[in-house]
Short mmCIF file of C-alpha atoms in Angstrom, two decimals:
data_model
loop_
_atom_site.label_atom_id
_atom_site.label_comp_id
_atom_site.label_asym_id
_atom_site.label_seq_id
_atom_site.Cartn_x
_atom_site.Cartn_y
_atom_site.Cartn_z
CA MET A 29 -49.53 -19.27 62.62
CA THR A 30 -45.73 -17.95 62.70
CA ASN A 31 -43.43 -20.89 62.75
CA PRO A 32 -41.12 -20.43 66.03
CA ARG A 33 -38.28 -22.27 64.36
CA LEU A 34 -38.29 -19.71 61.41
CA LYS A 35 -38.60 -16.88 63.67
CA PHE A 36 -35.40 -18.52 65.53
CA VAL A 37 -33.54 -18.55 62.26
CA VAL A 38 -34.50 -15.19 60.64
CA THR A 39 -34.15 -12.83 63.49
CA PRO A 40 -30.47 -13.61 64.33
CA ALA A 41 -29.86 -13.31 60.34
CA ILE A 42 -31.41 -9.72 60.27
CA THR A 43 -29.47 -8.88 63.54
CA MET A 44 -25.97 -9.89 61.92
CA LEU A 45 -27.17 -7.92 58.58
CA LEU A 46 -27.65 -4.81 60.40
CA LEU A 47 -24.31 -5.13 62.44
CA THR A 48 -22.02 -6.44 59.57
CA GLY A 49 -23.84 -5.75 56.29
CA CYS A 50 -21.79 -6.36 53.20
CA MET A 51 -19.36 -4.64 51.05
CA VAL A 52 -20.10 -3.35 47.58
CA GLY A 53 -17.35 -2.13 45.37
CA PRO A 54 -14.38 -3.78 43.63
CA LYS A 55 -11.90 -6.03 45.57
CA TYR A 56 -8.67 -4.56 45.41
CA GLN A 57 -5.85 -6.21 44.01
CA ALA A 58 -2.44 -4.55 43.52
CA PRO A 59 -1.74 -4.05 39.72
CA ALA A 60 1.31 -5.28 37.76
CA PRO A 61 4.27 -3.03 38.18
CA SER A 62 4.52 -2.64 34.43
CA ALA A 63 1.74 -2.31 31.85
CA ASN A 64 3.11 -5.20 29.59
CA ALA A 65 3.44 -7.18 32.84
CA THR A 66 7.23 -8.15 32.14
CA ALA A 67 9.30 -9.67 34.67
CA PRO A 68 12.02 -7.56 36.28
CA PRO A 69 15.67 -8.19 34.90
CA VAL A 70 17.77 -10.78 36.79
CA THR A 71 20.50 -8.32 37.14
CA TYR A 72 20.93 -4.38 36.61
CA LYS A 73 22.39 -3.56 32.92
CA GLU A 74 24.83 -0.82 34.47
CA SER A 75 26.26 -2.91 37.20
CA PRO A 76 29.92 -3.79 36.90
CA THR A 77 29.48 -7.43 36.80
CA GLN A 78 27.71 -6.74 33.16
CA PHE A 79 31.19 -5.48 31.85
CA GLN A 80 34.45 -7.12 31.39
CA ASP A 81 36.47 -4.06 32.40
CA THR A 82 35.96 -4.35 36.01
CA ASP A 83 38.76 -2.29 37.10
CA GLY A 84 37.77 0.45 39.83
CA TRP A 85 34.40 0.23 41.56
CA LYS A 86 32.73 -3.05 42.46
CA VAL A 87 29.68 -4.11 44.10
CA ALA A 88 29.24 -6.05 47.28
CA GLN A 89 29.05 -9.63 47.41
CA PRO A 90 26.94 -11.71 47.30
CA GLN A 91 24.79 -9.75 44.76
CA ASP A 92 21.56 -10.35 46.56
CA ALA A 93 22.65 -8.83 49.67
CA MET A 94 20.86 -5.51 50.93
CA LEU A 95 21.39 -2.74 53.16
CA HIS A 96 19.56 -2.60 56.36
CA GLY A 97 18.92 0.14 59.13
CA LYS A 98 21.63 2.90 59.22
CA TRP A 99 22.93 2.46 55.60
CA TRP A 100 25.32 5.55 56.17
CA VAL A 101 27.53 3.20 58.42
CA ILE A 102 28.93 1.50 55.17
CA TYR A 103 31.28 4.69 54.88
CA ASN A 104 32.94 3.96 58.23
CA ASP A 105 32.96 7.55 59.29
CA PRO A 106 31.97 8.33 62.99
CA GLU A 107 31.56 11.84 62.38
CA LEU A 108 28.94 11.25 59.56
CA ASN A 109 27.23 8.75 61.72
CA ALA A 110 26.86 11.19 64.70
CA LEU A 111 25.40 13.86 62.26
CA GLU A 112 22.90 11.27 60.58
CA ASP A 113 21.60 10.17 64.03
CA GLN A 114 20.98 13.96 65.08
CA LEU A 115 19.09 14.51 61.95
CA ASN A 116 16.72 11.54 62.68
CA ILE A 117 16.01 13.42 65.80
CA ASP A 118 15.75 17.12 65.05
CA ASN A 119 15.15 17.60 61.49
CA GLN A 120 12.41 19.63 61.13
CA ASN A 121 11.05 18.41 57.91
CA ILE A 122 11.11 14.83 59.13
CA LYS A 123 9.08 16.10 62.13
CA GLN A 124 6.47 17.69 59.87
CA PHE A 125 6.24 14.39 58.09
CA PHE A 126 5.76 12.62 61.35
CA GLU A 127 3.05 14.65 62.25
CA ASN A 128 1.19 14.26 59.11
CA PHE A 129 1.45 10.62 59.70
CA MET A 130 -0.17 11.00 63.10
CA THR A 131 -2.89 13.17 61.45
CA ALA A 132 -3.56 10.36 59.13
CA ARG A 133 -3.79 8.16 62.09
CA THR A 134 -6.59 10.22 63.90
CA LEU A 135 -8.63 10.26 60.65
CA ILE A 136 -8.70 6.39 61.10
CA ALA A 137 -10.63 6.96 64.54
CA GLU A 138 -12.65 9.45 63.11
CA ALA A 139 -13.93 7.24 60.40
CA ARG A 140 -14.41 4.16 63.04
CA SER A 141 -16.38 6.12 65.25
CA GLN A 142 -19.28 6.01 62.57
CA LEU A 143 -19.74 2.43 63.20
CA TYR A 144 -21.22 3.30 66.63
CA PRO A 145 -24.46 5.06 67.65
CA THR A 146 -24.53 8.52 68.54
CA ALA A 147 -26.10 9.87 71.99
CA THR A 148 -26.81 13.13 72.91
CA ILE A 149 -28.22 14.78 76.06
CA GLY A 150 -29.51 18.16 76.85
CA ALA A 151 -31.96 20.26 79.10
CA SER A 152 -34.08 23.23 78.43
CA TYR A 153 -36.44 25.55 80.07
CA THR A 154 -39.12 27.85 78.53
CA ARG A 155 -41.15 30.44 79.99
CA SER A 156 -44.05 31.56 77.36
CA ARG A 157 -47.30 33.45 77.27
CA SER A 158 -49.65 33.61 74.15
CA SER A 159 -51.46 36.41 73.04
CA SER A 160 -54.78 37.52 74.56
CA ASN A 161 -55.96 38.53 71.04
CA LEU A 162 -56.65 35.08 69.73
CA GLY A 163 -60.35 34.42 70.43
CA THR A 164 -61.10 33.18 66.73
CA SER A 165 -58.03 31.08 66.60
CA GLY A 166 -57.47 27.58 67.60
CA THR A 167 -55.01 28.25 70.25
CA ALA A 168 -56.31 27.04 73.49
CA ASN A 169 -56.13 29.47 76.52
CA PRO A 170 -55.24 32.81 74.78
CA GLY A 171 -52.99 35.19 76.99
CA HIS A 172 -52.15 32.19 79.07
CA GLU A 173 -48.50 31.97 80.64
CA SER A 174 -46.84 28.80 80.56
CA SER A 175 -43.45 27.00 81.60
CA LEU A 176 -41.69 23.92 80.40
CA GLY A 177 -38.92 22.12 81.41
CA SER A 178 -37.33 19.30 79.29
CA LEU A 179 -34.68 16.85 79.73
CA PRO A 180 -34.40 14.86 76.50
CA ALA A 181 -31.87 12.10 75.57
CA ASP A 182 -31.53 10.93 71.87
CA ILE A 183 -29.63 8.18 70.37
CA SER A 184 -29.40 7.46 66.66
CA TRP A 185 -27.63 4.65 64.67
CA GLU A 186 -26.89 3.95 61.14
CA PRO A 187 -25.72 0.43 60.41
CA ASP A 188 -23.18 0.03 57.79
CA LEU A 189 -25.27 -2.25 55.39
CA TRP A 190 -23.24 -1.69 52.44
CA GLY A 191 -19.76 -1.22 53.82
CA LYS A 192 -19.67 2.60 53.20
CA ILE A 193 -18.00 3.04 56.61
CA ARG A 194 -15.95 0.18 56.42
CA ASN A 195 -14.39 1.40 53.09
CA THR A 196 -13.91 4.81 54.72
CA ILE A 197 -12.11 2.92 57.51
CA HIS A 198 -9.92 0.91 55.13
CA GLU A 199 -9.20 4.16 52.98
CA GLN A 200 -7.95 6.04 55.82
CA GLN A 201 -5.97 3.09 56.88
CA TYR A 202 -4.45 2.86 53.59
CA ASN A 203 -3.90 6.63 53.75
CA ALA A 204 -2.22 6.17 56.77
CA GLN A 205 0.28 3.60 55.44
CA LEU A 206 0.86 6.05 52.66
CA SER A 207 1.70 8.83 55.10
CA GLU A 208 4.22 6.47 56.86
CA ALA A 209 5.71 5.45 53.43
CA ASP A 210 5.97 9.30 52.83
CA LEU A 211 7.58 9.89 55.97
CA GLU A 212 10.29 7.05 55.44
CA ASN A 213 10.84 8.48 51.95
CA GLU A 214 11.56 12.03 53.49
CA LYS A 215 13.72 10.53 56.09
CA LEU A 216 15.86 8.90 52.98
CA THR A 217 16.04 12.29 51.29
CA GLU A 218 17.30 13.92 54.26
CA GLN A 219 19.78 11.44 55.10
CA ALA A 220 21.18 11.32 51.54
CA SER A 221 21.41 15.07 51.49
CA LEU A 222 23.34 15.20 54.62
CA ALA A 223 25.67 12.50 53.28
CA ALA A 224 26.15 14.43 49.93
CA PHE A 225 26.87 17.64 51.69
CA PHE A 226 29.16 16.03 54.04
CA PHE A 227 31.21 14.55 51.24
CA GLU A 228 31.21 17.68 49.45
CA ILE A 229 32.72 19.41 52.42
CA ARG A 230 35.53 16.76 52.67
CA GLY A 231 36.07 17.23 48.95
CA GLN A 232 36.46 20.96 49.74
CA ASP A 233 38.85 20.42 52.69
CA ALA A 234 40.84 18.26 50.11
CA LEU A 235 41.14 20.89 47.59
CA GLN A 236 42.03 23.41 50.05
CA GLN A 237 44.66 21.39 51.25
CA LEU A 238 45.91 20.84 47.75
CA LEU A 239 45.79 24.43 47.05
CA ASN A 240 47.67 25.17 50.20
CA ASP A 241 50.36 22.82 49.38
CA THR A 242 50.49 24.39 45.56
CA VAL A 243 50.72 27.83 47.45
CA GLU A 244 53.51 26.56 49.55
CA ALA A 245 55.35 25.24 46.40
CA ASP A 246 54.55 28.21 44.25
CA ARG A 247 56.08 30.58 46.91
CA LYS A 248 59.34 28.64 47.03
CA ALA A 249 59.37 28.83 43.18
CA VAL A 250 58.91 32.75 43.56
CA GLU A 251 61.91 32.94 45.93
CA LEU A 252 64.01 30.93 43.62
CA ALA A 253 62.91 33.14 40.61
CA ARG A 254 63.85 36.44 42.61
CA ALA A 255 67.15 34.99 43.62
CA ARG A 256 68.07 33.94 40.16
CA TYR A 257 66.92 37.68 38.92
CA GLU A 258 68.79 39.39 41.54
CA THR A 259 72.05 37.34 40.84
CA GLY A 260 71.53 37.98 37.16
CA VAL A 261 71.11 34.59 36.26
CA ASP A 262 67.47 35.19 34.74
CA GLN A 263 65.47 37.82 33.81
CA ARG A 264 62.55 39.74 35.60
CA LEU A 265 60.07 38.22 33.32
CA SER A 266 60.35 34.82 35.23
CA LEU A 267 59.95 36.51 38.53
CA VAL A 268 56.83 38.37 37.18
CA GLU A 269 55.32 34.95 35.91
CA ALA A 270 56.09 33.24 39.05
CA GLU A 271 54.49 35.93 41.24
CA ALA A 272 51.48 35.91 38.94
CA THR A 273 51.30 32.13 39.46
CA LEU A 274 51.27 32.37 43.32
CA GLN A 275 48.75 35.02 43.33
CA ALA A 276 46.28 33.08 41.12
CA VAL A 277 46.58 30.02 43.47
CA GLN A 278 46.05 32.23 46.39
CA SER A 279 43.07 33.84 44.94
CA GLN A 280 41.53 30.34 44.09
CA ALA A 281 42.20 29.27 47.60
CA ILE A 282 40.27 31.86 49.25
CA ASN A 283 37.37 31.19 47.05
CA LEU A 284 36.89 27.76 48.13
CA GLY A 285 35.60 28.80 51.48
CA VAL A 286 32.48 30.37 49.97
CA ALA A 287 31.51 26.64 48.88
CA ARG A 288 32.41 24.96 52.19
CA ALA A 289 30.59 27.39 54.16
CA GLN A 290 27.43 26.94 52.17
CA PHE A 291 27.51 23.24 52.68
CA GLU A 292 28.29 23.69 56.51
CA HIS A 293 25.28 26.04 56.76
CA ALA A 294 23.16 23.54 54.69
CA ILE A 295 24.16 20.43 57.28
CA ALA A 296 23.50 22.63 60.15
CA VAL A 297 19.73 23.27 58.81
CA LEU A 298 19.40 19.44 58.31
CA VAL A 299 20.37 18.60 61.82
CA GLY A 300 18.10 21.27 63.29
CA ALA A 301 20.91 23.48 64.22
CA ASN A 302 21.40 27.34 64.21
CA PRO A 303 23.96 27.84 61.37
CA SER A 304 25.60 30.66 63.50
CA GLN A 305 26.48 28.12 66.33
CA PHE A 306 27.40 25.12 63.84
CA SER A 307 30.66 24.04 62.44
CA ILE A 308 32.34 20.89 60.90
CA PRO A 309 36.04 20.21 61.66
CA VAL A 310 38.30 20.70 58.60
CA LYS A 311 39.24 17.07 57.82
CA PRO A 312 40.57 16.43 53.95
CA LEU A 313 39.43 13.14 53.24
CA LEU A 314 38.94 11.52 49.37
CA THR A 315 38.67 7.96 49.48
CA ASP A 316 37.15 5.59 46.90
CA ALA A 317 33.40 4.55 47.16
CA PRO A 318 32.65 1.33 49.00
CA ALA A 319 31.39 -1.77 47.71
CA ILE A 320 27.53 -1.36 47.87
CA PRO A 321 25.04 -4.44 48.02
CA LEU A 322 22.70 -3.92 45.14
CA GLY A 323 20.51 -6.88 45.67
CA MET A 324 18.19 -8.29 43.09
CA PRO A 325 16.13 -5.85 40.53
CA SER A 326 13.33 -7.97 41.33
CA GLY A 327 13.51 -6.75 45.19
CA LEU A 328 13.60 -3.13 44.18
CA LEU A 329 10.01 -2.69 44.71
CA GLU A 330 10.13 -3.93 48.23
CA ARG A 331 12.83 -1.27 49.22
CA ARG A 332 11.62 1.94 47.81
CA PRO A 333 9.13 3.86 50.18
CA ASP A 334 8.05 6.02 47.21
CA VAL A 335 6.79 2.81 45.25
CA ALA A 336 5.16 1.74 48.60
CA ALA A 337 3.27 5.03 48.67
CA ALA A 338 2.02 4.90 45.08
CA GLU A 339 0.61 1.21 45.67
CA ARG A 340 -1.00 2.40 48.88
CA LYS A 341 -2.50 5.40 47.16
CA LEU A 342 -3.93 2.85 44.75
CA ALA A 343 -5.47 1.00 47.54
CA ALA A 344 -7.01 3.82 48.87
CA ALA A 345 -8.44 4.98 45.88
CA ASN A 346 -10.05 1.69 45.39
CA ALA A 347 -11.86 1.86 48.71
CA GLN A 348 -13.16 5.35 47.47
CA ILE A 349 -14.77 3.44 44.77
CA GLY A 350 -16.56 1.35 47.29
CA ILE A 351 -17.68 4.21 49.06
CA ALA A 352 -19.30 5.69 45.82
CA TYR A 353 -20.95 2.42 44.98
CA ALA A 354 -22.66 2.46 48.38
CA ALA A 355 -24.74 5.61 47.32
CA TYR A 356 -27.00 3.25 45.09
CA TYR A 357 -28.46 1.56 48.24
CA PRO A 358 -30.81 2.71 50.83
CA THR A 359 -29.99 4.13 54.02
CA LEU A 360 -31.37 2.85 57.36
CA THR A 361 -31.43 4.77 60.39
CA LEU A 362 -32.53 3.66 64.04
CA GLY A 363 -33.42 6.14 66.31
CA ALA A 364 -34.93 6.54 69.61
CA SER A 365 -35.32 9.45 72.33
CA GLY A 366 -36.74 9.89 75.77
CA GLY A 367 -36.55 12.12 78.71
CA PHE A 368 -39.15 14.13 81.02
CA ASP A 369 -40.91 17.34 80.12
CA SER A 370 -42.85 19.04 82.89
CA SER A 371 -44.17 22.75 83.42
CA THR A 372 -42.52 22.70 86.80
CA TRP A 373 -38.96 21.81 88.08
CA LYS A 374 -40.79 20.02 90.97
CA HIS A 375 -42.38 17.13 89.11
CA LEU A 376 -39.91 17.10 86.12
CA PHE A 377 -38.40 13.66 87.46
CA ASP A 378 -41.80 12.13 88.13
CA TRP A 379 -42.73 9.07 86.40
CA PRO A 380 -46.05 10.72 84.69
CA SER A 381 -43.75 13.27 83.24
CA ARG A 382 -41.64 10.87 80.96
CA VAL A 383 -41.70 10.98 77.09
CA TRP A 384 -40.15 8.57 74.40
CA SER A 385 -40.56 7.68 71.08
CA ILE A 386 -38.56 4.89 68.71
CA GLY A 387 -38.57 3.92 65.34
CA PRO A 388 -36.40 3.15 62.22
CA SER A 389 -36.52 5.26 58.97
CA VAL A 390 -35.24 4.35 55.29
CA SER A 391 -34.23 6.61 52.60
CA GLU A 392 -33.25 5.83 49.15
CA THR A 393 -32.60 8.12 46.43
CA VAL A 394 -34.74 7.53 43.36
CA TYR A 395 -33.48 10.26 40.89
CA ASP A 396 -30.28 12.39 41.24
CA GLY A 397 -29.65 13.21 37.78
CA GLY A 398 -26.78 10.79 37.08
CA LEU A 399 -24.94 12.37 40.04
CA ARG A 400 -23.98 8.75 41.66
CA ARG A 401 -22.75 7.39 38.29
CA ALA A 402 -20.55 10.36 38.03
CA THR A 403 -19.23 10.04 41.28
CA VAL A 404 -18.29 6.41 40.54
CA ASN A 405 -16.84 7.28 37.28
CA GLN A 406 -15.01 10.15 39.11
CA PHE A 407 -13.33 7.55 41.53
CA ILE A 408 -12.68 5.07 38.87
CA THR A 409 -10.53 7.37 36.62
CA THR A 410 -8.71 8.63 39.68
CA TYR A 411 -7.87 5.04 40.38
CA ASN A 412 -6.72 4.74 36.89
CA ALA A 413 -4.61 7.70 36.98
CA ASP A 414 -3.10 6.55 40.07
CA VAL A 415 -2.36 3.09 38.39
CA ALA A 416 -0.12 5.34 35.96
CA THR A 417 1.52 7.19 38.58
CA TYR A 418 2.65 3.86 40.27
CA ARG A 419 3.96 2.29 37.27
CA GLN A 420 5.87 5.52 36.20
CA THR A 421 7.26 5.59 39.82
CA VAL A 422 8.53 2.09 39.32
CA LEU A 423 9.93 3.04 36.07
CA THR A 424 11.78 6.03 37.63
CA ALA A 425 13.20 3.96 40.26
CA PHE A 426 14.81 1.36 37.97
CA GLN A 427 16.04 4.41 35.96
CA GLN A 428 17.50 6.11 39.01
CA VAL A 429 19.37 3.05 39.70
CA GLU A 430 20.80 2.49 36.56
CA ASP A 431 21.62 6.10 36.23
CA SER A 432 23.62 6.00 39.58
CA LEU A 433 25.24 2.75 38.80
CA ALA A 434 26.59 3.88 35.41
CA ALA A 435 27.85 7.13 37.14
CA VAL A 436 29.63 5.37 40.05
CA ARG A 437 31.14 2.76 37.73
CA LEU A 438 32.32 5.19 34.98
CA LEU A 439 33.55 7.54 37.71
CA SER A 440 35.62 4.85 39.37
CA GLN A 441 37.29 4.22 35.92
CA GLN A 442 37.97 7.97 35.29
CA ILE A 443 39.70 8.40 38.52
CA LEU A 444 42.09 5.56 37.56
CA LYS A 445 43.01 7.47 34.42
CA GLN A 446 43.18 10.72 36.37
CA GLN A 447 45.50 9.45 38.93
CA GLN A 448 47.72 8.40 35.96
CA ALA A 449 47.34 11.97 34.51
CA VAL A 450 48.35 13.58 37.68
CA ALA A 451 51.52 11.24 37.98
CA SER A 452 52.60 12.01 34.76
CA SER A 453 52.13 15.91 35.29
CA GLN A 454 54.26 15.41 38.43
CA GLU A 455 56.99 13.67 36.51
CA ALA A 456 56.78 16.60 33.80
CA LEU A 457 56.91 19.29 35.91
CA LYS A 458 60.12 17.76 37.86
CA LEU A 459 61.85 17.27 34.45
CA GLU A 460 60.97 20.74 33.41
CA THR A 461 62.09 22.44 36.57
CA ALA A 462 65.20 20.82 36.46
CA ARG A 463 65.80 22.14 32.65
CA TYR A 464 64.72 25.52 33.78
CA GLU A 465 67.06 25.59 36.89
CA THR A 466 70.02 24.40 34.34
CA GLY A 467 68.92 27.51 32.08
CA VAL A 468 67.81 25.06 29.14
CA ASP A 469 64.16 26.22 29.20
CA PRO A 470 62.52 29.49 30.31
CA TYR A 471 60.42 29.76 33.14
CA LEU A 472 57.31 29.96 31.10
CA ASN A 473 57.11 26.21 30.33
CA VAL A 474 57.38 25.53 34.00
CA VAL A 475 54.26 27.78 34.69
CA THR A 476 52.64 25.88 31.78
CA LEU A 477 53.06 22.34 33.63
CA GLN A 478 52.30 23.94 36.72
CA THR A 479 49.13 25.10 35.75
CA THR A 480 48.39 21.60 34.31
CA LEU A 481 49.33 19.77 37.31
CA LEU A 482 47.04 21.87 39.45
CA SER A 483 44.18 21.28 37.00
CA ASN A 484 44.71 17.60 37.05
CA GLN A 485 44.87 17.49 40.77
CA GLU A 486 41.73 19.41 40.87
CA THR A 487 39.89 17.32 38.58
CA LEU A 488 40.83 14.10 40.41
CA ALA A 489 39.67 15.74 43.69
CA SER A 490 36.47 16.67 42.17
CA LEU A 491 36.29 13.21 40.88
CA HIS A 492 36.59 11.58 44.25
CA VAL A 493 33.68 13.95 45.41
CA LEU A 494 31.31 12.92 42.41
CA GLU A 495 31.87 9.31 43.23
CA MET A 496 31.27 9.41 46.91
CA THR A 497 28.00 11.75 46.10
CA ASN A 498 26.76 9.39 43.19
CA SER A 499 27.42 6.29 45.69
CA VAL A 500 25.07 8.04 48.14
CA THR A 501 22.41 8.74 45.30
CA LEU A 502 22.78 5.13 44.34
CA ILE A 503 22.01 3.96 47.87
CA GLU A 504 18.83 6.43 47.99
CA ALA A 505 17.93 4.99 44.79
CA LEU A 506 17.93 1.56 46.19
CA GLY A 507 15.77 2.57 49.10
CA GLY A 508 18.39 2.98 51.70
CA GLY A 509 18.04 0.45 54.40
CA TRP A 510 14.27 0.34 54.17
CA ASP A 511 12.12 -2.32 52.83
CA ARG A 512 8.27 -2.90 52.83
CA THR A 513 8.01 -5.35 55.94
CA GLN A 514 8.74 -1.98 57.88
CA LEU A 515 5.42 -0.47 56.88
CA PRO A 516 3.00 -0.78 59.44
CA THR A 517 -0.13 -3.00 59.05
CA PRO A 518 -3.75 -1.53 59.03
CA ALA A 519 -4.15 -2.79 62.38
CA GLU A 520 -0.83 -1.08 63.93
CA VAL A 521 -1.71 2.30 62.05
CA SER A 522 -5.44 1.98 63.85
CA LYS A 523 -3.71 1.87 67.30
CA LYS A 524 -4.72 4.66 69.76
CA LEU A 525 -2.27 7.48 69.67
CA ASP A 526 0.28 7.89 72.61
CA LYS A 527 -0.32 10.86 75.07
CA ALA A 528 2.98 12.48 73.90
CA ASP A 529 1.74 12.39 70.03
CA THR A 530 -1.11 14.26 71.14
CA THR A 531 0.53 16.98 73.28
CA ILE A 532 0.58 20.67 71.95
CA GLN A 533 4.41 21.51 71.30
CA LYS A 534 5.79 24.18 73.07
#
C-alpha cells in the first residue's frame, strides 16, 4: 500500500525538478587581471608626481579623483562641447553599435522563450479515393472515396532539467553586456577622435596666423630691401633674398589649408553632417593641456569599457561550457495533442469526433564517437583563450596610460624649452636686423635668423597641438568619463525593448 504521506512529499519534489532542474557546468569566477596575480601599482610610473622636475603639466588633485560623464568639458571650449553633443546623437558608427546592442538584447528574449511550452494549431481537409485494383490487398473498401477534415492542436515542452536553456540565457545576457561595453568603447573612440581633430584644426589656425604674421613682416622687409637697393645703399642680392624668403612663406601658408580642410571634413563625418555643408570657424587657439584627474591605477580596470567587454566575454564563454556539459544528460519532452477529426464538416465539432494523445518521451545519447567531449574541450580552450585576451587587454590599458602620461609630461617640459628658444630667436633677429640696417652685416644673416625664428615658432605651435591631442589620448586611455557601474545588469538588458527601438528606420 502506498504511503500517502510519501506521495505528498515526492510529487512536489518531482514537479520542482521539472520546473527548475539543476545547473551543470563550471561556476563562473572572474580571473585575476594578471597571470601572476600581482596587485596593481599604487601610482602610475610616468605620473609627474613621480619626478622631481615638475615644471610644465601637472595632474589634478586629489590623485584619486576621476572624470565623470562629459569628459571633454575639462577643456572649457563651448564649440567643442556642442560638437561632442552632436556626435553622441548623429554619429553613424555609434548608431550601428547601438543597434548591435539591441540585437543582442533580442537574443535574450529568444533564449528565454525556450523555457516555455510550444503550442501549435492547424486545420486540414483531404478528399481521397483508393484504387479499385486492390482486391488482394489489405486495404479496406478498394475504389472507395473518402473525406477527412481535421482540426488538431499540439503542445510540447522540454523542461530545463540540466540548465542548458538557463545557461543559454546567461550567455546571451553576458553577450548583451559585452555589446553595451563595445558601444561605450566606440563612443569613447569617436569622442576622442573628434576632440583630437578639433585641436588639430585649432593648431592649423594658429600656424596660419603665425605664417600670416610672418608674411606681413617679410613683406615689410622686402619693401625695406627695395628702398635700400633703389637708393644705392644695398645691392640687388639683398632684395632678391628678401623676396625669396617672402615667397617661400607665402607658399607654406597656402599649403596649411590642405590639412585644415581634411580635419574639418573628418569632423563633419563624425557628427553625421555632409562635409559639403559643414564648416568650423577659424579660431587660433594654443593653450596648455588642462590638469587631468588620473585616479588610482587599481581603479583603471573599472573605468575601461574594453576591459569590461573582455571580462563579459569570459562570462559568456563560461556559460557555453555549461551548455556543452548539458549534452551528457538525458532530454525529457512532455507532449500532448488533441483536436477533432471527421469525414464531414457538419460533424467536425461533435463530441465523438474528438481525438487526443498525451505522454512523455526521454532520449539519451549512448554513443557519439567523442563528440560531446570534443565540444566541451572546444569551449574550455575558447575560454582559456579569452582569459589570455582579457589579461592582454589589461596590460595594454596600463601601457596606453603610461605612454600618454609620459608624452604629455615630456611635451609640457619641451614646450617650456621651446618657448625660450623662440624668445632667443626673436631677440637674435632683432639684433641682427639692426646690424643690417646700419650696414654692418649682409641681409643673408637676417634671412638665416628669420628662417630659424619661423622654424622655432612652428615647432612650438606643433608641440602645443601634440600636447593637447596626447591629453585627449590620455583621457581615452583612462576610460573617459565611464565606469563599470554604468554597465547594465543582466536584468536590465533582459527588459522588453521599446517600440522605438524596433521600428524600421526610414
